[in-house]
XYZ file of C-alpha atoms in Angstrom:
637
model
C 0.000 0.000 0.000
C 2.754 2.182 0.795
C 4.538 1.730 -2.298
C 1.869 2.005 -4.549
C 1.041 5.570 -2.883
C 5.147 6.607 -3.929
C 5.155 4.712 -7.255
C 1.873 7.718 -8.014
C 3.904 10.388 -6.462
C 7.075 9.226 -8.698
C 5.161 9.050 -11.411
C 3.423 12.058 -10.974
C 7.051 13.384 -10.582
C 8.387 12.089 -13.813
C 5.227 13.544 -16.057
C 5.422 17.027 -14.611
C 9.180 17.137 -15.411
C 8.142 15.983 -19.050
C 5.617 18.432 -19.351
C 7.288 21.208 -17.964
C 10.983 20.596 -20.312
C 7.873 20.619 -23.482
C 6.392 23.605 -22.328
C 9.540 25.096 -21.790
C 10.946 24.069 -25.159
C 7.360 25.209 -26.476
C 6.981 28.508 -25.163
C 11.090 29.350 -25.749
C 13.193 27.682 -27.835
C 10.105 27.605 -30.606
C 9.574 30.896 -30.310
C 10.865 34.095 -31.626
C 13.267 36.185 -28.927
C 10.882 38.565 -28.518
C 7.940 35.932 -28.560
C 9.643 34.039 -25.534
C 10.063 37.011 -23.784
C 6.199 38.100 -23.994
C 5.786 34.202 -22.545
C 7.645 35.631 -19.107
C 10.043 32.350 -19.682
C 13.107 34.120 -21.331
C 14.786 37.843 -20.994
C 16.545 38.908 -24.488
C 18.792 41.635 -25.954
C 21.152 41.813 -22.807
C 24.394 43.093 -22.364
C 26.669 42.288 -19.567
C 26.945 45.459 -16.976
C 29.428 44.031 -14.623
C 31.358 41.126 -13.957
C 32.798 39.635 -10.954
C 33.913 36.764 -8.994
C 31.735 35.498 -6.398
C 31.244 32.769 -3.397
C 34.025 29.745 -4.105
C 35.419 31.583 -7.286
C 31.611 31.476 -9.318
C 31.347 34.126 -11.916
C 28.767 36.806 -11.084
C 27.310 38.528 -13.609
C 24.566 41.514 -14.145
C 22.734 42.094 -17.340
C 20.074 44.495 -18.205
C 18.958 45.600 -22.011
C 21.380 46.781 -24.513
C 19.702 49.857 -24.928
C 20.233 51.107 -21.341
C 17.101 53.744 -21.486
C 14.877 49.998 -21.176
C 13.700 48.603 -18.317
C 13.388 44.498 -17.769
C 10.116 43.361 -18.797
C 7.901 41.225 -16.557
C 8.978 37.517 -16.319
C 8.645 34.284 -14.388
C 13.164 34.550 -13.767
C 13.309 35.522 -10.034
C 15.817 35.367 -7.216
C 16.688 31.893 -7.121
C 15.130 30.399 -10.479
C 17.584 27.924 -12.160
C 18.339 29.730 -15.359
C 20.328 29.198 -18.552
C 22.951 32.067 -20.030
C 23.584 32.029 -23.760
C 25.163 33.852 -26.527
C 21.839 35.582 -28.470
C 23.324 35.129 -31.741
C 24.417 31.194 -31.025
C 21.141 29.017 -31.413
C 22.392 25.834 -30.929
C 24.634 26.445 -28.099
C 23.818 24.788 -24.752
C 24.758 27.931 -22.320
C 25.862 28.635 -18.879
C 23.861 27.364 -16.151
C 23.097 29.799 -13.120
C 21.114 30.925 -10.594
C 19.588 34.405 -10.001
C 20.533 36.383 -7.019
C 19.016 39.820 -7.506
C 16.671 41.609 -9.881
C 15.518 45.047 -9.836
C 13.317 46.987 -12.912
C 16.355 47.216 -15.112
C 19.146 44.270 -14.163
C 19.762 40.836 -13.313
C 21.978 38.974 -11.384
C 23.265 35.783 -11.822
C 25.670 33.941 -10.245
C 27.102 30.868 -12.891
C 28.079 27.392 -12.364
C 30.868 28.395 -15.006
C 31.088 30.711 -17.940
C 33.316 31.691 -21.380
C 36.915 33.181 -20.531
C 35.644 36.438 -21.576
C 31.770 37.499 -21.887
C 32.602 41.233 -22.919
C 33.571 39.674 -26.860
C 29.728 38.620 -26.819
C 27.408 41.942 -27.566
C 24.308 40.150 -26.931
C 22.869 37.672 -24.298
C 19.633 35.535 -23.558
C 18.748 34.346 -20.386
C 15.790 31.224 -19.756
C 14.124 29.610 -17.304
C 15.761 26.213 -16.405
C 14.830 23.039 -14.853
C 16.360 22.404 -11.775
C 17.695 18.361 -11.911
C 19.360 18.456 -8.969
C 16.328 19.103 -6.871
C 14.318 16.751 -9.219
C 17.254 13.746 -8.678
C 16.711 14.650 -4.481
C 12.863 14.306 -4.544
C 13.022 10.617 -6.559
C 15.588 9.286 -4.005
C 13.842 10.589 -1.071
C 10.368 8.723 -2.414
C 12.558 5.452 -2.697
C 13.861 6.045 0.374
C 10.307 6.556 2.313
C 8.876 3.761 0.599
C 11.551 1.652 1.706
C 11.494 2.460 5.399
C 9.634 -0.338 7.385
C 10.754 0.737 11.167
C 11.812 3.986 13.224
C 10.278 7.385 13.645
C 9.816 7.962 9.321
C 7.487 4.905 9.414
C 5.046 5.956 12.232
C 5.198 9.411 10.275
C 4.179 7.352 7.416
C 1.323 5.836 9.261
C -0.388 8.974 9.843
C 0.659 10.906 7.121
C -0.817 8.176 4.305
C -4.089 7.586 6.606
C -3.839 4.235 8.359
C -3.072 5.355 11.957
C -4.957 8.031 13.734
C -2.100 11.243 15.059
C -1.433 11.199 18.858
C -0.844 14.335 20.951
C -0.217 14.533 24.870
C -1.964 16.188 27.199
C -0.254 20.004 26.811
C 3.010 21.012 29.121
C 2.820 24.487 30.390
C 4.792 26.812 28.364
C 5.324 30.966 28.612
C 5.496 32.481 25.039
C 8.098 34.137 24.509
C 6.185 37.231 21.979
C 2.158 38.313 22.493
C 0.483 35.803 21.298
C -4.180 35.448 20.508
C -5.667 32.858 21.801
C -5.982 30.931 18.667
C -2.024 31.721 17.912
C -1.350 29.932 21.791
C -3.304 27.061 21.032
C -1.695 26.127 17.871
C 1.306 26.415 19.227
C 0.256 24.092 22.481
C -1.114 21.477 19.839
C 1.785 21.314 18.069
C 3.663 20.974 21.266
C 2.152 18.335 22.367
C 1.614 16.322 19.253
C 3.794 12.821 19.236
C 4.101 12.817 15.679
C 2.461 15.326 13.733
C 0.577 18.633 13.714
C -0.707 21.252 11.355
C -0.763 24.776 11.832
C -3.901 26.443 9.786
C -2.987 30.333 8.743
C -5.453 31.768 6.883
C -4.284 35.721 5.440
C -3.254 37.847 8.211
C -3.258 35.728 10.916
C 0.135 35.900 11.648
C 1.031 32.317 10.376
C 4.902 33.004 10.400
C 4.694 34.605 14.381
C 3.194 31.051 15.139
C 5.717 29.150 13.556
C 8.279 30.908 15.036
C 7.133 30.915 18.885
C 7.125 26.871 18.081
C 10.562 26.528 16.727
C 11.633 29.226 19.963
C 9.580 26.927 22.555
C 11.302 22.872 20.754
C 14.259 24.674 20.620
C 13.794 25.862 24.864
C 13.386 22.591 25.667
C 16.764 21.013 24.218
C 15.387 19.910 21.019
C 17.143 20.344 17.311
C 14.811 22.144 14.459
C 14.820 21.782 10.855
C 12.654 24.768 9.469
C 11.734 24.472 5.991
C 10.051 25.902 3.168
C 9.608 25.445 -0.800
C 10.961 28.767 -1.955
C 14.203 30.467 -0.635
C 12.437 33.709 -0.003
C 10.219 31.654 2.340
C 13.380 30.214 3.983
C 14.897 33.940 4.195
C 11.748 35.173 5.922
C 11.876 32.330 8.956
C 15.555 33.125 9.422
C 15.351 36.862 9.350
C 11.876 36.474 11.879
C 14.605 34.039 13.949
C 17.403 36.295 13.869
C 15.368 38.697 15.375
C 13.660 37.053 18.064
C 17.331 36.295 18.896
C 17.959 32.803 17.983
C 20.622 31.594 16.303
C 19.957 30.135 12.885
C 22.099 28.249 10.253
C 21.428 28.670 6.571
C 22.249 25.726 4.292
C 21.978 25.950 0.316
C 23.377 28.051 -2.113
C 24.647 31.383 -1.090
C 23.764 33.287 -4.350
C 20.099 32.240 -3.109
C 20.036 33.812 -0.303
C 18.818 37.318 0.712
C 22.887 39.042 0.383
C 21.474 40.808 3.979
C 21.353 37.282 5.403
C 24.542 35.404 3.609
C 26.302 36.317 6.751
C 24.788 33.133 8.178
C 25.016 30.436 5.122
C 26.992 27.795 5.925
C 29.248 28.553 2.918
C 29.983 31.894 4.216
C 30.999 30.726 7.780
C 32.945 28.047 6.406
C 34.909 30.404 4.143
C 35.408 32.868 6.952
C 36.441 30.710 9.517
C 39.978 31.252 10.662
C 40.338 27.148 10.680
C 39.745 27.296 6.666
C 42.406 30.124 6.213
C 45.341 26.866 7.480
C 43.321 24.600 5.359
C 43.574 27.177 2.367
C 47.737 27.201 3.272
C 47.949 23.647 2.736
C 46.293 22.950 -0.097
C 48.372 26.098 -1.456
C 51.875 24.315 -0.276
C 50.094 20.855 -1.764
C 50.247 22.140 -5.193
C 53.493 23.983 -5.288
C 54.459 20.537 -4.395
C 53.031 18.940 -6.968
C 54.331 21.556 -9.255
C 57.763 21.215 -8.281
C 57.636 17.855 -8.409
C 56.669 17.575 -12.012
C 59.264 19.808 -13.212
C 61.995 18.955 -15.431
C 65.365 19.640 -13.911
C 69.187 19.292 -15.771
C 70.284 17.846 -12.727
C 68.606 14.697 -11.201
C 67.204 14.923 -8.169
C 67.945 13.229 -4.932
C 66.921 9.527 -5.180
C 62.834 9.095 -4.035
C 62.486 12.800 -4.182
C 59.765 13.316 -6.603
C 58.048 10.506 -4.717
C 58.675 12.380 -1.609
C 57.004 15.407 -2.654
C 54.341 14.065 -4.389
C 53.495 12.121 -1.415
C 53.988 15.050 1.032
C 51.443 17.134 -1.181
C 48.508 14.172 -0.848
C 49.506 13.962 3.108
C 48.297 18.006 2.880
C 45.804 17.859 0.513
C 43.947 15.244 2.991
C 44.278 17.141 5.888
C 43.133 20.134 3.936
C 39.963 18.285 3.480
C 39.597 16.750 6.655
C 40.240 20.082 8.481
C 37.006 21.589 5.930
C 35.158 18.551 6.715
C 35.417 18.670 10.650
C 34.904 22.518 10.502
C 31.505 21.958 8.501
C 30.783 19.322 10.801
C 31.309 21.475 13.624
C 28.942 24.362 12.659
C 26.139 21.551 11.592
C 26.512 19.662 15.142
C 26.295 23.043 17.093
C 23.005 24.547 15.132
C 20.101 23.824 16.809
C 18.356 25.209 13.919
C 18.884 24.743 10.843
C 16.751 26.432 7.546
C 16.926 25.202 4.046
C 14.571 24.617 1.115
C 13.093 21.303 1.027
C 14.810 20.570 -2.020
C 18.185 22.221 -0.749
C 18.638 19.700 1.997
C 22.156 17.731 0.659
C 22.654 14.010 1.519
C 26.133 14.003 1.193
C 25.869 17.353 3.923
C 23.597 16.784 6.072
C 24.767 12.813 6.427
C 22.470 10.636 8.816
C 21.615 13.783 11.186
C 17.885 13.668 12.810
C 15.823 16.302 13.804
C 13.644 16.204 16.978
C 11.514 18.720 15.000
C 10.924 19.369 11.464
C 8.533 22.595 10.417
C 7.776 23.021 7.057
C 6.012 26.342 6.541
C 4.076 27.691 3.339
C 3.581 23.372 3.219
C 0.106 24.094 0.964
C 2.324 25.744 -1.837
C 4.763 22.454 -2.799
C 3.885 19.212 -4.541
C 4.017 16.224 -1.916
C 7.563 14.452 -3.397
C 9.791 17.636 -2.188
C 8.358 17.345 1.484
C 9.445 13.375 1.436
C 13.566 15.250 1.616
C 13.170 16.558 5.049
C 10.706 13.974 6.382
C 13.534 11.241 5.853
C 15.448 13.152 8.961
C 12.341 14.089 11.325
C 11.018 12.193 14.379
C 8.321 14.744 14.087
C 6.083 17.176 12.000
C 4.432 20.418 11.851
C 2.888 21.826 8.530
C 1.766 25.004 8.239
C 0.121 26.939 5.576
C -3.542 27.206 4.439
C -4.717 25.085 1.867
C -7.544 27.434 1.168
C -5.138 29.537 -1.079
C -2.974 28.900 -4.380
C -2.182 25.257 -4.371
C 0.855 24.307 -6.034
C 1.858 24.665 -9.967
C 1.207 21.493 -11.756
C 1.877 21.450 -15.423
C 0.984 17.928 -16.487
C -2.612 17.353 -17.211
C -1.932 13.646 -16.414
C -0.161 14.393 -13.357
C -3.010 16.716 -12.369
C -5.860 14.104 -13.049
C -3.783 11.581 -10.949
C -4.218 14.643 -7.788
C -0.399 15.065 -7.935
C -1.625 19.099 -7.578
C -2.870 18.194 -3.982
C -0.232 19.090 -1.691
C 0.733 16.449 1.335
C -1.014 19.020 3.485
C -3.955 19.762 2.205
C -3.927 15.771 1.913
C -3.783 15.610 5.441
C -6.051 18.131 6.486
C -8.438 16.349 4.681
C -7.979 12.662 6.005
C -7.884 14.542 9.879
C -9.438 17.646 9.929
C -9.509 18.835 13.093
C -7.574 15.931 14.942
C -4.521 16.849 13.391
C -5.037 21.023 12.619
C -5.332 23.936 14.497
C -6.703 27.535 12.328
C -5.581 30.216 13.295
C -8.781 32.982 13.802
C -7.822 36.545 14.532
C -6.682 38.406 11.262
C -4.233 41.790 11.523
C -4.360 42.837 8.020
C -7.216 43.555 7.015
C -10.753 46.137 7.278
C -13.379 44.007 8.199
C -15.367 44.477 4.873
C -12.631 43.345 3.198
C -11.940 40.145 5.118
C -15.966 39.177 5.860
C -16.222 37.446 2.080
C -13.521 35.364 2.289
C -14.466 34.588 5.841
C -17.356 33.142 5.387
C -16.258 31.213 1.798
C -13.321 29.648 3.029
C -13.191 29.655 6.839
C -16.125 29.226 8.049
C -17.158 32.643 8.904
C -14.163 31.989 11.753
C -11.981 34.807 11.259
C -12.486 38.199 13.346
C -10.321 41.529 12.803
C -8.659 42.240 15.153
C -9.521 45.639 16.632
C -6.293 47.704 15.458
C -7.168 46.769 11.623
C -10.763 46.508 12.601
C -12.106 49.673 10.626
C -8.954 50.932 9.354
C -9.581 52.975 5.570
C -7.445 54.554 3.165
C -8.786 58.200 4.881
C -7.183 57.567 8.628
C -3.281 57.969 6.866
C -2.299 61.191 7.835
C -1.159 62.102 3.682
C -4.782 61.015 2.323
C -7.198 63.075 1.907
C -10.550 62.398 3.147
C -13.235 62.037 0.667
C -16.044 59.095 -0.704
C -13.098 56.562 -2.182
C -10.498 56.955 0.802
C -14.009 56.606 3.566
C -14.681 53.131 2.440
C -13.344 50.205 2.095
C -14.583 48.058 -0.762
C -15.954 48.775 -4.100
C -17.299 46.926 -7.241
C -16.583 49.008 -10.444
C -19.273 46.538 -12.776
C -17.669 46.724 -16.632
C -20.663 45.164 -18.365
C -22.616 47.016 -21.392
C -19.259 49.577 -21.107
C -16.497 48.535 -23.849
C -14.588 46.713 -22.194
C -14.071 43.130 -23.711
C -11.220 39.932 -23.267
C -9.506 39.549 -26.027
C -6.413 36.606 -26.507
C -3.257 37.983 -26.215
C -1.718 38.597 -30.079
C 0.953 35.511 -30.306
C 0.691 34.186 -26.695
C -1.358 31.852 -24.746
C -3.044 34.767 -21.777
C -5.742 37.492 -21.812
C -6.095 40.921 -21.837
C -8.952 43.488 -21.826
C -7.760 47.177 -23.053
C -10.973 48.629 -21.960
C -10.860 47.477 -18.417
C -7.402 47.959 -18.164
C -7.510 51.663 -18.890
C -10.554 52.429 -16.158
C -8.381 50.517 -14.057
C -5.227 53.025 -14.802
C -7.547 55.756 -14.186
C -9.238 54.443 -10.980
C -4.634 54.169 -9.235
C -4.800 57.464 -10.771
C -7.799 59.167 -8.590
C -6.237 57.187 -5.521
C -3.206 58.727 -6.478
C -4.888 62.312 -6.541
C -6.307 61.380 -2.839
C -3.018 61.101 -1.646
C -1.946 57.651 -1.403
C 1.296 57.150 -2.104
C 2.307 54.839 -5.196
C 4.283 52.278 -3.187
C 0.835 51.887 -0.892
C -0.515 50.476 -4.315
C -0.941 47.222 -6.056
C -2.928 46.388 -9.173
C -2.725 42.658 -9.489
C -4.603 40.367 -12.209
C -5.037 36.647 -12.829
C -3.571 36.940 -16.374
C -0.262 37.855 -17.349
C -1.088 39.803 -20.631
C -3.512 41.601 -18.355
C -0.291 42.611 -16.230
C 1.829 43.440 -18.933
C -0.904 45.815 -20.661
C -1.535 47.618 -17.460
C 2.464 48.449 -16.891
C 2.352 50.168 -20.391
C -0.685 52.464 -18.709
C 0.496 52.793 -15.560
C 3.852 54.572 -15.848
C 4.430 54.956 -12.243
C 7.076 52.531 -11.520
C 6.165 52.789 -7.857
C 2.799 51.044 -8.143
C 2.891 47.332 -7.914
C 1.571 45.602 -11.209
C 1.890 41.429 -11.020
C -0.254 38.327 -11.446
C -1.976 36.836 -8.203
C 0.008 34.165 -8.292
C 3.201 36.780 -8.286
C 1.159 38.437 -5.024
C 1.150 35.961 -2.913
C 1.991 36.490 0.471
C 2.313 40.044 0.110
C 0.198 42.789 0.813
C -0.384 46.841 0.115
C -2.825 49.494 2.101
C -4.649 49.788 -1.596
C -5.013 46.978 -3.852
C -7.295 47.490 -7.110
C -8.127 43.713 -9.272
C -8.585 43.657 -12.535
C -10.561 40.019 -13.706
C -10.625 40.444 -17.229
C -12.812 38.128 -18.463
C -15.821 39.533 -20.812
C -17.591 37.059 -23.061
C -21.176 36.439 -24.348
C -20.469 32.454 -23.065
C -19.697 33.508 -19.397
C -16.222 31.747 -20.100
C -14.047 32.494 -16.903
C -11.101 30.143 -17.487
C -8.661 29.934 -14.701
C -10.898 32.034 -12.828
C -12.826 28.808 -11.794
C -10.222 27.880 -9.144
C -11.592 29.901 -6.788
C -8.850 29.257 -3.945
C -6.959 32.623 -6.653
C -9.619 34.871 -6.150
C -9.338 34.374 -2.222
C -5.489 35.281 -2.448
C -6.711 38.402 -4.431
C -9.293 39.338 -2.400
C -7.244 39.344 0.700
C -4.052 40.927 -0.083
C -5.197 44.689 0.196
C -5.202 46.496 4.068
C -7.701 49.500 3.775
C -8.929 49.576 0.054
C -10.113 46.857 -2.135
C -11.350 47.802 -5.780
C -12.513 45.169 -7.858
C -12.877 45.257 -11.468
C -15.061 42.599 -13.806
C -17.988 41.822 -16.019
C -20.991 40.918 -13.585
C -22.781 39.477 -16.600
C -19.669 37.125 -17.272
C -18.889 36.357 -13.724
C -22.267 35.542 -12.419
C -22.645 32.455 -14.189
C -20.481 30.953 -11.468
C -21.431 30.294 -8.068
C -19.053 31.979 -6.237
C -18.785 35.021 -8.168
C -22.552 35.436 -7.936
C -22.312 35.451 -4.135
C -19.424 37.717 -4.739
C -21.594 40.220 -6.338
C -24.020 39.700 -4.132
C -21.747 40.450 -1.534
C -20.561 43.961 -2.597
C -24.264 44.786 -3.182
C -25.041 43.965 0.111
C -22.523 45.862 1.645
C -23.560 48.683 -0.708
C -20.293 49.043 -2.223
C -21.513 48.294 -6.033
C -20.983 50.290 -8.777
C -20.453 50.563 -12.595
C -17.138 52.148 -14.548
C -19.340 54.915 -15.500
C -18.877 56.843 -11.910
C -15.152 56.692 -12.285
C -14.480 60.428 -13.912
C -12.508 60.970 -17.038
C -10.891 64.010 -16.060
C -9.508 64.235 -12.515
C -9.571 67.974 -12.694
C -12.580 67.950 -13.292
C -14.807 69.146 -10.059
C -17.153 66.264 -8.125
């Protein structure tokens, strides 16, 4: 039973890395330059800025357009996607594989595996989106590894985690935070506590998820216990050390350096290797080790002493192996002494970590990976806390197949399912956002469990002390219906999303007149389901300051103003991706004091939830059409 459950997820593995290398291929290599750019996979017409050396000798290099007056267009290459450098003008070659460090609205960074003796003789660069094999090769041996456990902690994990054996948890120990915590924030923690095998943490938006999962790494790690905090993205990772540094623990970073936030490399195992004073001798011998070697292969006109060359030779292994063993014990050392230790879940190394165990093992954001990654730390945990919420984006699945076969369903959402509340504990009280704007998603996703706290309570747009007070900053929701104006999808010329022109420009007008009010450009976000949508509205929107991305791209983030733009129009009531309505909740709840949402109510109310949507903004009398939204903001009220 066990195996066939890993034999799905392998599977599963194997035809999402097959679909993904097509659609990469598809959407890229098959395209024009320009084309693959417009598909967000692929950043053309660079030119090298600058050029250095980086951690252990890598090549570090930043690229932004040719013509230096551009700015990068929007694409999927972030800090710490796998990518591929190549010479523009040289189809078939295979490139320089990298990661990305940095990006900002005109450059790049990427840090290389290796690269060409000189880069400046090449005028013009491309940069893709790459597959990451490593982290693929980690996930299969991990599933073969859990599949193939029959005793120890991993197998009672397995018990519970595939369904067969019900999760245990103690009666609670007393325990003093060590921050404020709500009620609902203390009693996840106290669950998790006292859970013998495994827990989940429930953090719907604003409910201060990461606090939570902190105060239960602080309280495991209080009572002489080691942590392994995980997470599937690095920036994820970087947030739970930075929150860690800062409640004073002591934290060590493994993974790639050039991955990391540079504000937190200080604390990568790389870096304290390399600055160690231990290394420096280690460094000294391997130095004398191969001006031994050199001299030892020299020609010289007179012979040397009988068993000299040997000598040398052998006197440069002797150092070469205490060089190593001297790296080895210091990396050893650092490991041993952490008593936590963050990584991605694909960035855990066998041949590091070795046959270390972890009392604890957290893996936060858990809802936004595929099962087979969380299998890598699970191997090394006697027990288990998830946290995330399920109710949002669930993870990116390519593969149709793979989809059909529920490899989209993460492990714990999986769980959460097969337990409920045995095994999970939701956190209630919210600290982001106005009531109004929280109540919908409330009562669709949670239950109707969540409450504002008082300090966000009735917060609007109006109570900033640079806002002016008028009818858009004194509420907090609003409806702008597009339907009978002009505003109709269209596909995307050459690409695979949708846009709307018509919505997009009342849209650009509505930032504008919140703008006018006051608010400040970096208080605003304009986020959209489709990338063409995103695209389109950066071309109105000139203010670089105002936040323009996909959902997906939002996630986890948040602005006092956010202003949605849906997009789909059609006489068929079509809404695509729209359907998954676990998007629209991350949309709806990124925004603090001001939510603005833009669609087609004769489109969207031939689904369900966008019906009760509407009739949601109705009932809180915060409907209206595009036609109230003036032309002119000169113009008097």
């Amino acid at each position: 039973m066990f195996e066939d459950h890993f034999q799905k997820l392998m599977r599963g593995l194997d035809q999402e890395a097959e679909a993904t290398t097509a659609e990469n291929i598809r959407l890229s290599r098959r395209a024009s330059d320009e084309q693959a750019e417009r598909n967000g996979n692929s950043l053309v017409a660079l030119a090298i800025r600058d050029e250095t050396v980086g951690f252990g000798g890598r090549s570090v290099v930043v690229l932004g357009k040719r013509d230096r007056r551009l700015e990068l267009p929007w694409s999927r290459l972030s800090t710490g996607s796998p990518v591929v450098l190549s010479d523009q003008q040289a189809k078939d070659q295979l490139g320089w594989r990298g990661v990305v460090t940095q990006r900002d609205r005109e450059t790049i960074t990427v840090v290389l595996g290796d690269s060409p003796e000189s880069m400046a003789d090449r005028p013009l660069y491309r940069l893709d989106l790459s597959t990451d094999e490593v982290a693929r090769d980690r996930q299969r041996d991990a599933l073969r590894k859990a599949a193939a456990t029959e005793r120890g902690p991993l197998e009672k994990l397995k018990q519970r985690l595939l369904g067969h054996e019900s999760p245990v948890f103690h009666p609670p120990r007393d325990w003093t935070p060590f921050g404020t915590l709500d009620e609902s924030q203390q009693a996840a923690v106290s669950h998790a506590l006292s859970a013998e095998h495994l827990a989940v943490i429930h953090g719907p938006p604003g409910t201060g998820k990461t606090t939570t999962v902190i105060e239960l790494i602080r309280q495991a790690v209080r009572r002489g216990e080691r942590v392994l905090a995980c997470a599937p993205s690095n920036l994820a990772v970087d947030n739970l050390l930075e929150r860690l540094l800062l409640a004073g623990e002591r934290a060590l970073r493994v993974g790639h350096p050039a991955r990391v936030l540079p504000e937190l490399r200080e604390h990568t195992l790389d870096v304290l290797v390399e600055s160690h004073p231990d290394l420096k001798l280690a460094r000294e011998w391997t130095k004398e080790a191969w001006t031994l070697r050199r001299q030892a292969g020299k020609f010289t006109r007179t012979a040397p002493a009988a068993g000299a060359r040997r000598d040398a030779r052998e006197a440069a292994k002797r150092l070469l192996h205490d060089a190593r063993q001297l790296e080895s014990r210091l990396v050893d050392y650092l490991l041993d002494s952490a008593k936590i230790i963050c990584a991605t879940l694909t960035g855990l190394n066998e041949n590091l970590l070795g046959d270390r165990q972890f009392d604890l093992v957290v893996i936060d954001e858990a809802a936004q990976s595929t099962e087979p990654p969380c299998w890598i730390p699970l191997l090394r945990a006697k027990r288990l806390v998830l946290a995330g919420d399920h109710c949002q984006l669930p993870p990116t699945v390519i593969s149709s197949d793979a989809k059909r076969a529920g490899f989209h369903v993460s492990l714990m959402e999986r769980v959460v399912a097969r337990w409920g509340d045995t095994v999970s504990r939701r956190l209630t009280t919210q600290y982001r956002m106005h009531s109004q704007i929280m109540q919908f998603s409330s009562d669709e996703f949670y239950a109707s469990q969540l409450t504002a706290d008082d300090s966000v309570r009735e917060h609007l747009l109006s109570d900033l002390p640079h806002v002016a007070s008028q009818p858009l900053t004194q509420t907090a929701i609003r409806f702008f219906d597009t339907a009978g104006s002009d505003c109709e999808e269209r596909a995307e010329a050459d690409g695979d999303s949708r846009e709307n022109p018509g919505e997009a420009a009342y849209v650009a007008r509505q930032v504008a007149e919140l703008i006018a009010a006051g608010v400040r450009s970096s208080e605003i976000a304009v986020i959209t389901p489709y990338s063409a949508q995103a695209r389109l509205l950066r071309e109105l929107i000139a203010d670089a300051a105002v936040e323009i991305d996909t959902v997906d791209g939002f996630q986890g983030r948040e602005k006092e103003a956010v202003v949605i733009s849906l997009v789909r129009s059609n006489a068929k009531g079509e809404l695509g991706f729209l359907t998954d309505t676990r998007r629209m909740n991350v949309a709806l709840t990124r925004a603090r004091r001001k939510l603005i949402v833009f669609g087609d109510s004769s489109t969207l109310a031939n689904h369900e939830f966008y019906l009760r949507l509407l009739n949601y903004f109705e009932g809180e009398n915060a409907y209206g059409t595009v036609w109230e939204i003036p032309s002119d903001l000169n113009e008097e009220e």
